Amino acid sequence: MTLAAAPRRKPDLKTGLAYAALTVGIVITLFPFVWMLLTSLKSFQELFNLTFLPSQPTIDNYRQVLTETKFLIWFANSLLIAAITTVSVLFFDSLVGYTLAKFDFPGKHLIFLLILSTLMIPTEMLVIPWFVGVSDLELTKSVPGAYFAIMFPGLISAFGVFLMRQFFESLPTDLIEAARIDGMSEFGIFTRIAMPLVKPALASLAIFTFLGNWNAFLWPLIVIQQPQFRTLPVGTALFNGEAGTQWGLIMAASSLAVIPVLIVFSIFQKQIIDGIVLTGLKG
């Protein structure tokens, strides 16, 4: 005996309009990226024909960008800075968030409020004291110092502390106490019990941090003058001025710059969706 198949629900007008709106949004969002990719495959003569698809696709623009510019150096600099900053934020923000969520000590709430208050300070207001500090320490005169000068404003973030504290608050305190009774060290509880339970939050924070540092432009532009230490956004922006009307080269460089962003999102896509779901379920 088989169960009767459940009747299919007929789509109503509201559902159809919602799908139509989503489709339009997807097209509007993806069209600039598709245009950028197709333009990067056109020759210089074909750029001014205003055709959507290239008649004779070529990868010559990519070859010129990779061989005749310092694109690979800019790419490596941005990748190194974004990766180190992301690891630093994940560790230190999680550690501070866990401390504020699971320990009781005088001034805990005041410290948390002070950390949150820094979110109201525009980044542009901090650029001058950052630059003065970097200049006084003469960080940009050495290779490690130059990279540290770019990274240090983002090695720990107030938003990450807030995010991780909220997730650690949702963890059962009894679980933490049981581990303490069993004799596990506090750092062991943090790394072996607490951190695995907040993986969705870590994935979300990793994506936000990586993308924020990968796309950072103002601070690297100000603090670094040597061409070999330029990040990808700064190098690409200056290259756009040098390339002039060679839009194929500009689009090729821009297409290559998007690749790490797509890789990071594809790796952490499931975790960030789980993070959104868990955030909505927390009481």
PDB file of C-alpha atoms in Angstrom:
ATOM      1  CA  MET A   1       0.000   0.000   0.000  1.00  0.00           C
ATOM      2  CA  THR A   2       1.481   3.295  -1.016  1.00  0.00           C
ATOM      3  CA  LEU A   3       0.703   6.688   0.323  1.00  0.00           C
ATOM      4  CA  ALA A   4      -1.025   9.059  -2.045  1.00  0.00           C
ATOM      5  CA  ALA A   5       1.195  11.787  -3.352  1.00  0.00           C
ATOM      6  CA  ALA A   6       0.586  15.132  -1.732  1.00  0.00           C
ATOM      7  CA  PRO A   7      -1.178  17.557  -4.057  1.00  0.00           C
ATOM      8  CA  ARG A   8       1.073  20.146  -5.557  1.00  0.00           C
ATOM      9  CA  ARG A   9       0.469  23.676  -4.445  1.00  0.00           C
ATOM     10  CA  LYS A  10      -0.400  25.925  -7.338  1.00  0.00           C
ATOM     11  CA  PRO A  11       1.789  29.030  -7.506  1.00  0.00           C
ATOM     12  CA  ASP A  12      -0.165  32.144  -6.701  1.00  0.00           C
ATOM     13  CA  LEU A  13       0.338  35.666  -8.006  1.00  0.00           C
ATOM     14  CA  LYS A  14       2.346  36.722  -4.951  1.00  0.00           C
ATOM     15  CA  THR A  15       4.827  33.874  -5.407  1.00  0.00           C
ATOM     16  CA  GLY A  16       5.170  34.595  -9.111  1.00  0.00           C
ATOM     17  CA  LEU A  17       5.897  38.262  -8.473  1.00  0.00           C
ATOM     18  CA  ALA A  18       8.475  37.331  -5.851  1.00  0.00           C
ATOM     19  CA  TYR A  19      10.298  35.023  -8.295  1.00  0.00           C
ATOM     20  CA  ALA A  20      10.113  37.677 -10.994  1.00  0.00           C
ATOM     21  CA  ALA A  21      11.611  40.290  -8.670  1.00  0.00           C
ATOM     22  CA  LEU A  22      14.394  37.884  -7.657  1.00  0.00           C
ATOM     23  CA  THR A  23      15.131  37.120 -11.298  1.00  0.00           C
ATOM     24  CA  VAL A  24      15.378  40.814 -12.154  1.00  0.00           C
ATOM     25  CA  GLY A  25      17.652  41.368  -9.144  1.00  0.00           C
ATOM     26  CA  ILE A  26      19.930  38.513 -10.204  1.00  0.00           C
ATOM     27  CA  VAL A  27      20.191  39.846 -13.749  1.00  0.00           C
ATOM     28  CA  ILE A  28      20.961  43.378 -12.550  1.00  0.00           C
ATOM     29  CA  THR A  29      23.588  42.048 -10.122  1.00  0.00           C
ATOM     30  CA  LEU A  30      25.331  39.705 -12.540  1.00  0.00           C
ATOM     31  CA  PHE A  31      25.208  41.840 -15.683  1.00  0.00           C
ATOM     32  CA  PRO A  32      28.211  44.099 -14.773  1.00  0.00           C
ATOM     33  CA  PHE A  33      30.349  41.045 -13.972  1.00  0.00           C
ATOM     34  CA  VAL A  34      29.366  39.281 -17.204  1.00  0.00           C
ATOM     35  CA  TRP A  35      30.082  42.465 -19.185  1.00  0.00           C
ATOM     36  CA  MET A  36      33.459  42.807 -17.457  1.00  0.00           C
ATOM     37  CA  LEU A  37      34.408  39.213 -18.288  1.00  0.00           C
ATOM     38  CA  LEU A  38      33.296  39.444 -21.920  1.00  0.00           C
ATOM     39  CA  THR A  39      35.043  42.786 -22.399  1.00  0.00           C
ATOM     40  CA  SER A  40      38.278  41.295 -21.066  1.00  0.00           C
ATOM     41  CA  LEU A  41      38.134  38.746 -23.907  1.00  0.00           C
ATOM     42  CA  LYS A  42      37.869  41.376 -26.660  1.00  0.00           C
ATOM     43  CA  SER A  43      40.702  42.827 -28.703  1.00  0.00           C
ATOM     44  CA  PHE A  44      41.386  46.561 -28.640  1.00  0.00           C
ATOM     45  CA  GLN A  45      39.816  47.067 -32.081  1.00  0.00           C
ATOM     46  CA  GLU A  46      36.639  45.222 -31.056  1.00  0.00           C
ATOM     47  CA  LEU A  47      36.074  47.241 -27.866  1.00  0.00           C
ATOM     48  CA  PHE A  48      34.476  50.134 -29.742  1.00  0.00           C
ATOM     49  CA  ASN A  49      32.017  48.027 -31.730  1.00  0.00           C
ATOM     50  CA  LEU A  50      29.660  47.935 -28.707  1.00  0.00           C
ATOM     51  CA  THR A  51      28.859  44.260 -29.236  1.00  0.00           C
ATOM     52  CA  PHE A  52      27.898  42.154 -26.241  1.00  0.00           C
ATOM     53  CA  LEU A  53      29.701  38.940 -27.213  1.00  0.00           C
ATOM     54  CA  PRO A  54      33.282  38.988 -28.526  1.00  0.00           C
ATOM     55  CA  SER A  55      33.449  37.814 -32.141  1.00  0.00           C
ATOM     56  CA  GLN A  56      37.001  36.516 -31.724  1.00  0.00           C
ATOM     57  CA  PRO A  57      37.686  35.870 -28.006  1.00  0.00           C
ATOM     58  CA  THR A  58      41.300  36.340 -26.963  1.00  0.00           C
ATOM     59  CA  ILE A  59      43.245  35.987 -23.728  1.00  0.00           C
ATOM     60  CA  ASP A  60      45.897  38.462 -24.855  1.00  0.00           C
ATOM     61  CA  ASN A  61      44.643  41.020 -22.314  1.00  0.00           C
ATOM     62  CA  TYR A  62      45.244  38.563 -19.487  1.00  0.00           C
ATOM     63  CA  ARG A  63      48.692  37.756 -20.819  1.00  0.00           C
ATOM     64  CA  GLN A  64      49.659  41.423 -20.881  1.00  0.00           C
ATOM     65  CA  VAL A  65      48.324  42.039 -17.368  1.00  0.00           C
ATOM     66  CA  LEU A  66      50.186  39.062 -15.920  1.00  0.00           C
ATOM     67  CA  THR A  67      53.484  39.568 -17.761  1.00  0.00           C
ATOM     68  CA  GLU A  68      53.821  43.311 -18.340  1.00  0.00           C
ATOM     69  CA  THR A  69      52.601  44.663 -14.992  1.00  0.00           C
ATOM     70  CA  LYS A  70      53.254  43.910 -11.312  1.00  0.00           C
ATOM     71  CA  PHE A  71      49.808  42.352 -10.981  1.00  0.00           C
ATOM     72  CA  LEU A  72      51.138  39.112  -9.457  1.00  0.00           C
ATOM     73  CA  ILE A  73      53.036  41.085  -6.799  1.00  0.00           C
ATOM     74  CA  TRP A  74      49.943  43.135  -5.973  1.00  0.00           C
ATOM     75  CA  PHE A  75      47.901  39.947  -5.884  1.00  0.00           C
ATOM     76  CA  ALA A  76      50.357  38.218  -3.541  1.00  0.00           C
ATOM     77  CA  ASN A  77      50.511  41.258  -1.245  1.00  0.00           C
ATOM     78  CA  SER A  78      46.721  41.449  -0.930  1.00  0.00           C
ATOM     79  CA  LEU A  79      46.420  37.696  -0.417  1.00  0.00           C
ATOM     80  CA  LEU A  80      49.088  37.664   2.295  1.00  0.00           C
ATOM     81  CA  ILE A  81      47.657  40.679   4.117  1.00  0.00           C
ATOM     82  CA  ALA A  82      44.051  39.476   3.916  1.00  0.00           C
ATOM     83  CA  ALA A  83      44.961  35.941   5.052  1.00  0.00           C
ATOM     84  CA  ILE A  84      47.073  37.033   8.043  1.00  0.00           C
ATOM     85  CA  THR A  85      44.516  39.631   9.110  1.00  0.00           C
ATOM     86  CA  THR A  86      41.685  37.111   8.866  1.00  0.00           C
ATOM     87  CA  VAL A  87      43.514  34.571  11.034  1.00  0.00           C
ATOM     88  CA  SER A  88      44.357  37.280  13.578  1.00  0.00           C
ATOM     89  CA  VAL A  89      40.767  38.520  13.763  1.00  0.00           C
ATOM     90  CA  LEU A  90      39.356  35.004  14.121  1.00  0.00           C
ATOM     91  CA  PHE A  91      41.679  34.204  17.013  1.00  0.00           C
ATOM     92  CA  PHE A  92      41.738  37.455  18.984  1.00  0.00           C
ATOM     93  CA  ASP A  93      38.093  38.416  18.445  1.00  0.00           C
ATOM     94  CA  SER A  94      37.000  34.930  19.462  1.00  0.00           C
ATOM     95  CA  LEU A  95      39.221  35.045  22.534  1.00  0.00           C
ATOM     96  CA  VAL A  96      37.895  38.451  23.622  1.00  0.00           C
ATOM     97  CA  GLY A  97      34.312  37.486  22.811  1.00  0.00           C
ATOM     98  CA  TYR A  98      34.599  34.264  24.814  1.00  0.00           C
ATOM     99  CA  THR A  99      36.096  36.120  27.787  1.00  0.00           C
ATOM    100  CA  LEU A 100      33.325  38.700  27.786  1.00  0.00           C
ATOM    101  CA  ALA A 101      30.633  36.037  27.430  1.00  0.00           C
ATOM    102  CA  LYS A 102      31.748  33.321  29.859  1.00  0.00           C
ATOM    103  CA  PHE A 103      33.766  35.104  32.556  1.00  0.00           C
ATOM    104  CA  ASP A 104      32.558  37.422  35.303  1.00  0.00           C
ATOM    105  CA  PHE A 105      34.907  40.209  36.353  1.00  0.00           C
ATOM    106  CA  PRO A 106      34.518  43.868  37.391  1.00  0.00           C
ATOM    107  CA  GLY A 107      33.985  46.262  34.507  1.00  0.00           C
ATOM    108  CA  LYS A 108      33.080  43.568  31.977  1.00  0.00           C
ATOM    109  CA  HIS A 109      30.039  45.402  30.641  1.00  0.00           C
ATOM    110  CA  LEU A 110      31.893  48.721  30.564  1.00  0.00           C
ATOM    111  CA  ILE A 111      34.700  47.174  28.517  1.00  0.00           C
ATOM    112  CA  PHE A 112      32.166  45.737  26.092  1.00  0.00           C
ATOM    113  CA  LEU A 113      30.457  49.126  25.720  1.00  0.00           C
ATOM    114  CA  LEU A 114      33.806  50.815  25.088  1.00  0.00           C
ATOM    115  CA  ILE A 115      34.609  48.269  22.388  1.00  0.00           C
ATOM    116  CA  LEU A 116      31.219  48.834  20.743  1.00  0.00           C
ATOM    117  CA  SER A 117      31.662  52.609  20.917  1.00  0.00           C
ATOM    118  CA  THR A 118      34.653  52.367  18.565  1.00  0.00           C
ATOM    119  CA  LEU A 119      32.239  51.272  15.817  1.00  0.00           C
ATOM    120  CA  MET A 120      30.841  54.803  15.781  1.00  0.00           C
ATOM    121  CA  ILE A 121      34.222  56.336  14.902  1.00  0.00           C
ATOM    122  CA  PRO A 122      34.644  56.814  11.125  1.00  0.00           C
ATOM    123  CA  THR A 123      37.747  55.198   9.688  1.00  0.00           C
ATOM    124  CA  GLU A 124      38.719  58.495   8.035  1.00  0.00           C
ATOM    125  CA  MET A 125      39.161  60.067  11.489  1.00  0.00           C
ATOM    126  CA  LEU A 126      41.650  57.373  12.487  1.00  0.00           C
ATOM    127  CA  VAL A 127      43.837  57.593   9.395  1.00  0.00           C
ATOM    128  CA  ILE A 128      45.857  60.565  10.689  1.00  0.00           C
ATOM    129  CA  PRO A 129      46.838  59.026  14.083  1.00  0.00           C
ATOM    130  CA  TRP A 130      47.560  55.718  12.347  1.00  0.00           C
ATOM    131  CA  PHE A 131      49.831  57.448   9.838  1.00  0.00           C
ATOM    132  CA  VAL A 132      51.610  59.455  12.552  1.00  0.00           C
ATOM    133  CA  GLY A 133      52.247  56.267  14.526  1.00  0.00           C
ATOM    134  CA  VAL A 134      53.574  54.424  11.474  1.00  0.00           C
ATOM    135  CA  SER A 135      55.829  57.374  10.590  1.00  0.00           C
ATOM    136  CA  ASP A 136      57.209  57.696  14.123  1.00  0.00           C
ATOM    137  CA  LEU A 137      58.039  53.983  14.230  1.00  0.00           C
ATOM    138  CA  GLU A 138      59.467  54.073  10.674  1.00  0.00           C
ATOM    139  CA  LEU A 139      57.696  50.815   9.868  1.00  0.00           C
ATOM    140  CA  THR A 140      57.656  51.220   6.105  1.00  0.00           C
ATOM    141  CA  LYS A 141      61.460  51.145   5.827  1.00  0.00           C
ATOM    142  CA  SER A 142      61.627  47.332   6.164  1.00  0.00           C
ATOM    143  CA  VAL A 143      59.723  44.516   4.481  1.00  0.00           C
ATOM    144  CA  PRO A 144      58.052  43.110   7.646  1.00  0.00           C
ATOM    145  CA  GLY A 145      57.343  46.618   8.882  1.00  0.00           C
ATOM    146  CA  ALA A 146      55.687  47.659   5.612  1.00  0.00           C
ATOM    147  CA  TYR A 147      53.320  44.694   5.700  1.00  0.00           C
ATOM    148  CA  PHE A 148      52.603  45.248   9.381  1.00  0.00           C
ATOM    149  CA  ALA A 149      51.863  48.922   8.696  1.00  0.00           C
ATOM    150  CA  ILE A 150      49.126  47.889   6.283  1.00  0.00           C
ATOM    151  CA  MET A 151      47.726  45.146   8.516  1.00  0.00           C
ATOM    152  CA  PHE A 152      47.749  46.531  12.035  1.00  0.00           C
ATOM    153  CA  PRO A 153      44.467  48.534  11.888  1.00  0.00           C
ATOM    154  CA  GLY A 154      42.590  45.349  11.034  1.00  0.00           C
ATOM    155  CA  LEU A 155      44.307  42.748  13.227  1.00  0.00           C
ATOM    156  CA  ILE A 156      41.378  42.902  15.664  1.00  0.00           C
ATOM    157  CA  SER A 157      37.900  44.341  15.058  1.00  0.00           C
ATOM    158  CA  ALA A 158      35.150  45.578  17.343  1.00  0.00           C
ATOM    159  CA  PHE A 159      32.498  44.064  15.098  1.00  0.00           C
ATOM    160  CA  GLY A 160      34.139  40.648  15.390  1.00  0.00           C
ATOM    161  CA  VAL A 161      34.230  40.912  19.187  1.00  0.00           C
ATOM    162  CA  PHE A 162      30.536  41.781  19.219  1.00  0.00           C
ATOM    163  CA  LEU A 163      29.626  38.948  16.843  1.00  0.00           C
ATOM    164  CA  MET A 164      31.602  36.287  18.700  1.00  0.00           C
ATOM    165  CA  ARG A 165      30.380  37.429  22.118  1.00  0.00           C
ATOM    166  CA  GLN A 166      26.776  37.061  20.977  1.00  0.00           C
ATOM    167  CA  PHE A 167      27.377  33.521  19.754  1.00  0.00           C
ATOM    168  CA  PHE A 168      29.361  32.487  22.825  1.00  0.00           C
ATOM    169  CA  GLU A 169      26.547  33.820  25.001  1.00  0.00           C
ATOM    170  CA  SER A 170      24.226  31.236  23.445  1.00  0.00           C
ATOM    171  CA  LEU A 171      26.450  28.298  24.469  1.00  0.00           C
ATOM    172  CA  PRO A 172      25.224  26.349  27.535  1.00  0.00           C
ATOM    173  CA  THR A 173      27.130  27.422  30.635  1.00  0.00           C
ATOM    174  CA  ASP A 174      26.661  23.928  32.097  1.00  0.00           C
ATOM    175  CA  LEU A 175      28.796  22.513  29.280  1.00  0.00           C
ATOM    176  CA  ILE A 176      31.625  24.893  30.151  1.00  0.00           C
ATOM    177  CA  GLU A 177      31.315  24.130  33.866  1.00  0.00           C
ATOM    178  CA  ALA A 178      31.364  20.380  33.218  1.00  0.00           C
ATOM    179  CA  ALA A 179      34.624  20.730  31.304  1.00  0.00           C
ATOM    180  CA  ARG A 180      36.109  22.734  34.171  1.00  0.00           C
ATOM    181  CA  ILE A 181      35.085  20.080  36.671  1.00  0.00           C
ATOM    182  CA  ASP A 182      36.782  17.452  34.501  1.00  0.00           C
ATOM    183  CA  GLY A 183      40.010  19.444  34.845  1.00  0.00           C
ATOM    184  CA  MET A 184      40.290  20.875  31.344  1.00  0.00           C
ATOM    185  CA  SER A 185      42.218  24.130  31.112  1.00  0.00           C
ATOM    186  CA  GLU A 186      40.430  27.316  30.161  1.00  0.00           C
ATOM    187  CA  PHE A 187      42.317  27.557  26.891  1.00  0.00           C
ATOM    188  CA  GLY A 188      41.476  23.919  26.177  1.00  0.00           C
ATOM    189  CA  ILE A 189      37.794  24.626  26.788  1.00  0.00           C
ATOM    190  CA  PHE A 190      38.021  27.579  24.448  1.00  0.00           C
ATOM    191  CA  THR A 191      39.762  25.734  21.593  1.00  0.00           C
ATOM    192  CA  ARG A 192      38.260  22.225  21.915  1.00  0.00           C
ATOM    193  CA  ILE A 193      34.699  22.898  23.071  1.00  0.00           C
ATOM    194  CA  ALA A 194      33.628  26.489  22.500  1.00  0.00           C
ATOM    195  CA  MET A 195      35.237  27.185  19.119  1.00  0.00           C
ATOM    196  CA  PRO A 196      33.827  24.109  17.292  1.00  0.00           C
ATOM    197  CA  LEU A 197      30.327  25.090  18.418  1.00  0.00           C
ATOM    198  CA  VAL A 198      30.496  28.531  16.799  1.00  0.00           C
ATOM    199  CA  LYS A 199      31.838  27.534  13.380  1.00  0.00           C
ATOM    200  CA  PRO A 200      29.045  29.354  11.489  1.00  0.00           C
ATOM    201  CA  ALA A 201      29.959  32.605  13.240  1.00  0.00           C
ATOM    202  CA  LEU A 202      33.653  32.032  12.526  1.00  0.00           C
ATOM    203  CA  ALA A 203      32.898  31.416   8.850  1.00  0.00           C
ATOM    204  CA  SER A 204      30.822  34.586   8.612  1.00  0.00           C
ATOM    205  CA  LEU A 205      33.502  36.628  10.370  1.00  0.00           C
ATOM    206  CA  ALA A 206      36.193  35.126   8.125  1.00  0.00           C
ATOM    207  CA  ILE A 207      34.319  36.168   4.992  1.00  0.00           C
ATOM    208  CA  PHE A 208      33.643  39.702   6.216  1.00  0.00           C
ATOM    209  CA  THR A 209      37.239  40.157   7.345  1.00  0.00           C
ATOM    210  CA  PHE A 210      38.853  38.693   4.243  1.00  0.00           C
ATOM    211  CA  LEU A 211      36.712  40.718   1.870  1.00  0.00           C
ATOM    212  CA  GLY A 212      37.169  43.890   3.901  1.00  0.00           C
ATOM    213  CA  ASN A 213      40.951  43.617   3.806  1.00  0.00           C
ATOM    214  CA  TRP A 214      41.050  42.365   0.227  1.00  0.00           C
ATOM    215  CA  ASN A 215      39.099  45.434  -0.922  1.00  0.00           C
ATOM    216  CA  ALA A 216      40.813  47.926   1.416  1.00  0.00           C
ATOM    217  CA  PHE A 217      41.962  50.954  -0.543  1.00  0.00           C
ATOM    218  CA  LEU A 218      42.274  54.174   1.475  1.00  0.00           C
ATOM    219  CA  TRP A 219      44.733  53.081   4.179  1.00  0.00           C
ATOM    220  CA  PRO A 220      47.104  51.069   1.899  1.00  0.00           C
ATOM    221  CA  LEU A 221      47.095  53.975  -0.561  1.00  0.00           C
ATOM    222  CA  ILE A 222      48.159  56.426   2.157  1.00  0.00           C
ATOM    223  CA  VAL A 223      50.661  54.378   4.122  1.00  0.00           C
ATOM    224  CA  ILE A 224      52.597  52.649   1.320  1.00  0.00           C
ATOM    225  CA  GLN A 225      54.573  54.535  -1.316  1.00  0.00           C
ATOM    226  CA  GLN A 226      56.855  51.765  -2.605  1.00  0.00           C
ATOM    227  CA  PRO A 227      55.405  50.019  -5.697  1.00  0.00           C
ATOM    228  CA  GLN A 228      56.475  46.553  -4.512  1.00  0.00           C
ATOM    229  CA  PHE A 229      54.259  46.795  -1.418  1.00  0.00           C
ATOM    230  CA  ARG A 230      51.085  47.955  -3.161  1.00  0.00           C
ATOM    231  CA  THR A 231      47.960  45.909  -2.649  1.00  0.00           C
ATOM    232  CA  LEU A 232      45.720  44.800  -5.502  1.00  0.00           C
ATOM    233  CA  PRO A 233      43.080  47.582  -5.186  1.00  0.00           C
ATOM    234  CA  VAL A 234      45.772  50.280  -5.076  1.00  0.00           C
ATOM    235  CA  GLY A 235      47.808  48.763  -7.887  1.00  0.00           C
ATOM    236  CA  THR A 236      44.725  48.228 -10.060  1.00  0.00           C
ATOM    237  CA  ALA A 237      43.522  51.791  -9.494  1.00  0.00           C
ATOM    238  CA  LEU A 238      46.889  53.230 -10.511  1.00  0.00           C
ATOM    239  CA  PHE A 239      47.040  50.829 -13.452  1.00  0.00           C
ATOM    240  CA  ASN A 240      43.648  52.098 -14.632  1.00  0.00           C
ATOM    241  CA  GLY A 241      45.143  55.568 -14.902  1.00  0.00           C
ATOM    242  CA  GLU A 242      48.140  54.276 -16.810  1.00  0.00           C
ATOM    243  CA  ALA A 243      46.102  52.083 -19.175  1.00  0.00           C
ATOM    244  CA  GLY A 244      43.941  54.988 -20.315  1.00  0.00           C
ATOM    245  CA  THR A 245      41.385  53.715 -22.839  1.00  0.00           C
ATOM    246  CA  GLN A 246      42.681  50.148 -22.949  1.00  0.00           C
ATOM    247  CA  TRP A 247      39.516  48.830 -21.359  1.00  0.00           C
ATOM    248  CA  GLY A 248      40.352  45.233 -22.214  1.00  0.00           C
ATOM    249  CA  LEU A 249      43.409  45.337 -19.947  1.00  0.00           C
ATOM    250  CA  ILE A 250      41.460  47.070 -17.185  1.00  0.00           C
ATOM    251  CA  MET A 251      38.650  44.511 -17.356  1.00  0.00           C
ATOM    252  CA  ALA A 252      41.135  41.625 -17.388  1.00  0.00           C
ATOM    253  CA  ALA A 253      42.825  42.943 -14.246  1.00  0.00           C
ATOM    254  CA  SER A 254      39.466  43.457 -12.573  1.00  0.00           C
ATOM    255  CA  SER A 255      38.317  39.941 -13.501  1.00  0.00           C
ATOM    256  CA  LEU A 256      41.448  38.415 -11.985  1.00  0.00           C
ATOM    257  CA  ALA A 257      40.945  40.456  -8.815  1.00  0.00           C
ATOM    258  CA  VAL A 258      37.478  38.949  -8.297  1.00  0.00           C
ATOM    259  CA  ILE A 259      38.711  35.333  -8.311  1.00  0.00           C
ATOM    260  CA  PRO A 260      39.760  35.102  -4.599  1.00  0.00           C
ATOM    261  CA  VAL A 261      36.451  36.635  -3.532  1.00  0.00           C
ATOM    262  CA  LEU A 262      34.522  33.958  -5.405  1.00  0.00           C
ATOM    263  CA  ILE A 263      36.748  31.205  -3.982  1.00  0.00           C
ATOM    264  CA  VAL A 264      36.286  32.391  -0.383  1.00  0.00           C
ATOM    265  CA  PHE A 265      32.522  32.645  -0.746  1.00  0.00           C
ATOM    266  CA  SER A 266      32.238  29.228  -2.443  1.00  0.00           C
ATOM    267  CA  ILE A 267      34.215  27.590   0.380  1.00  0.00           C
ATOM    268  CA  PHE A 268      32.263  29.208   3.239  1.00  0.00           C
ATOM    269  CA  GLN A 269      28.851  29.463   1.552  1.00  0.00           C
ATOM    270  CA  LYS A 270      27.227  26.711   3.612  1.00  0.00           C
ATOM    271  CA  GLN A 271      28.677  28.008   6.887  1.00  0.00           C
ATOM    272  CA  ILE A 272      27.534  31.572   6.340  1.00  0.00           C
ATOM    273  CA  ILE A 273      23.994  30.409   5.525  1.00  0.00           C
ATOM    274  CA  ASP A 274      24.022  28.278   8.694  1.00  0.00           C
ATOM    275  CA  GLY A 275      25.216  31.322  10.602  1.00  0.00           C
ATOM    276  CA  ILE A 276      22.265  33.384   9.361  1.00  0.00           C
ATOM    277  CA  VAL A 277      19.847  30.587  10.303  1.00  0.00           C
ATOM    278  CA  LEU A 278      21.312  30.147  13.784  1.00  0.00           C
ATOM    279  CA  THR A 279      21.298  33.884  14.376  1.00  0.00           C
ATOM    280  CA  GLY A 280      17.585  33.956  13.654  1.00  0.00           C
ATOM    281  CA  LEU A 281      16.913  31.060  16.022  1.00  0.00           C
ATOM    282  CA  LYS A 282      18.736  32.470  19.038  1.00  0.00           C
ATOM    283  CA  GLY A 283      16.451  33.631  21.826  1.00  0.00           C
TER     284      GLY A 283
END
